[in-house]
XYZ file of C-alpha atoms in Angstrom:
169
model
C 0.000 0.000 0.000
C 1.349 3.422 -0.869
C 0.873 6.564 1.253
C -1.792 7.921 -1.077
C -4.036 4.854 -0.985
C -7.498 6.307 -0.255
C -9.072 3.434 1.685
C -7.240 1.194 4.102
C -8.459 -2.153 5.357
C -9.763 -2.531 8.907
C -6.574 -4.405 9.759
C -4.410 -1.582 8.361
C -6.466 0.971 10.308
C -6.165 -1.004 13.536
C -2.400 -1.430 13.068
C -1.923 2.267 12.270
C -3.944 3.317 15.329
C -1.919 0.972 17.540
C 1.303 2.379 16.100
C 0.089 5.945 16.696
C -0.933 5.389 20.328
C 2.295 3.509 21.053
C 4.342 6.314 19.519
C 2.408 8.956 21.471
C 2.949 7.014 24.698
C 6.718 7.073 24.171
C 6.894 10.668 22.892
C 3.765 12.525 24.098
C 4.242 15.810 22.278
C 1.653 17.297 19.927
C 1.315 20.603 18.133
C -2.122 21.895 19.132
C -4.032 24.719 17.484
C -7.397 26.222 16.687
C -7.960 26.420 12.914
C -10.373 29.354 13.265
C -7.621 31.436 14.860
C -5.393 31.218 11.777
C -2.496 31.177 14.233
C 0.413 28.834 14.663
C -0.108 25.668 16.673
C 1.664 25.319 20.006
C 3.773 22.422 21.282
C 1.952 20.704 24.131
C 2.593 17.615 26.247
C -0.256 15.127 26.036
C -1.663 13.453 29.126
C -3.977 10.529 28.527
C -5.197 7.377 30.153
C -5.858 4.752 27.558
C -6.472 4.956 23.877
C -10.181 5.762 23.833
C -10.585 8.842 25.948
C -9.793 12.495 25.873
C -6.262 13.851 25.666
C -5.445 16.380 28.355
C -2.986 19.273 28.338
C -1.902 21.597 31.119
C -1.935 25.134 29.795
C -2.038 28.823 30.495
C -5.132 30.943 30.885
C -3.251 33.641 28.916
C -2.391 31.374 25.965
C -3.849 31.890 22.513
C -5.547 28.499 22.904
C -7.472 29.601 25.997
C -8.260 32.993 24.496
C -9.379 31.450 21.194
C -11.914 29.111 22.748
C -14.464 31.892 23.016
C -14.974 31.773 19.252
C -14.550 28.061 18.479
C -13.876 24.707 20.014
C -12.667 23.012 16.817
C -9.027 22.036 17.246
C -6.303 20.236 15.329
C -3.298 18.409 16.714
C -0.314 17.274 14.680
C 2.145 14.561 15.631
C 5.547 13.600 14.258
C 6.965 10.389 15.656
C 10.559 9.791 16.580
C 12.621 8.980 13.504
C 9.972 10.558 11.247
C 8.359 7.197 10.542
C 4.894 8.137 11.756
C 2.874 11.302 11.203
C -0.655 12.071 12.349
C -3.191 14.866 12.183
C -6.045 14.706 14.666
C -9.256 16.742 14.542
C -11.430 17.222 17.586
C -12.966 19.570 20.108
C -10.963 21.523 22.676
C -12.480 22.775 25.913
C -11.250 23.953 29.282
C -12.101 21.455 31.999
C -10.445 22.318 35.308
C -11.702 19.204 37.075
C -9.481 18.940 40.196
C -9.484 15.132 39.918
C -7.985 15.312 36.414
C -5.458 17.972 37.428
C -4.375 15.730 40.331
C -4.320 12.581 38.207
C -1.621 13.798 35.823
C 0.221 16.209 38.157
C 3.981 15.702 38.375
C 7.127 17.589 39.332
C 7.661 18.384 35.643
C 4.201 19.994 35.432
C 4.602 21.809 38.748
C 7.760 23.501 37.448
C 5.556 25.558 35.093
C 3.222 26.923 37.792
C 4.532 29.181 40.599
C 1.596 28.420 42.860
C 1.276 24.747 41.966
C -2.245 23.432 41.476
C -3.665 26.668 42.935
C -1.970 28.846 40.293
C -4.605 31.175 38.792
C -2.953 30.826 35.349
C -3.411 27.018 35.295
C -5.990 25.631 32.902
C -6.601 22.056 31.903
C -7.434 21.620 28.242
C -9.543 18.632 27.265
C -9.144 17.500 23.666
C -11.787 15.061 22.460
C -10.455 13.591 19.202
C -13.026 12.789 16.547
C -11.002 11.991 13.433
C -7.411 11.018 12.697
C -5.264 10.671 9.608
C -2.052 8.664 9.992
C 0.891 8.222 7.662
C 3.450 5.522 8.379
C 6.611 5.893 6.353
C 8.707 2.847 5.654
C 11.053 3.436 2.786
C 12.076 0.492 0.646
C 15.721 -0.330 0.085
C 15.432 1.072 -3.461
C 13.966 4.306 -2.063
C 16.847 4.655 0.389
C 19.348 4.119 -2.422
C 17.606 6.691 -4.627
C 17.699 9.259 -1.837
C 21.347 8.540 -1.051
C 22.464 8.819 -4.666
C 20.097 11.477 -6.038
C 17.528 9.299 -7.789
C 13.902 10.251 -8.361
C 11.461 8.857 -5.796
C 8.122 7.291 -6.722
C 5.205 6.109 -4.561
C 6.352 2.488 -4.917
C 9.585 3.437 -3.116
C 7.549 3.866 0.052
C 6.105 0.845 1.757
C 4.203 2.792 4.361
C 0.528 3.047 5.180
C -1.974 5.862 5.098
C -5.229 5.610 7.010
C -8.000 7.977 7.840
C -10.670 7.081 10.394
C -13.132 8.363 12.950
C -12.191 7.948 16.579
């Protein structure tokens, strides 16, 4: 299957989703933005518990994400896996949900370093991202593709042995 194959099998979709969640677990960094803002996305550290729930982010009340939520809740998150072998774009809804139980659940020394007053910091917001749709590209270059890149050859879709899936979450 080439990266521009329009419809993947259920097995391909399941494998791509597993690869995405595994990659996100090992490197939980997403670029998060609000398309209606026409502003750059921001790097955020994802907090999540399982593969079928919301993704949480600690943030700032003064951030463009928090300020932009008054006009829209549509959000997009982009992911680039380690080694550039997996890419994903996730659409969903972003809201502020300062549930103390959720703030406590994911709290750590690394998070606390960002907030002078800890969990009571007035700038602290908890963003809840409910993903609805994902598109995943898995790049796996063939030996011929690697040789072409190393020696200046012209690449073609058959030089990639990756997968491309698009699915609702």
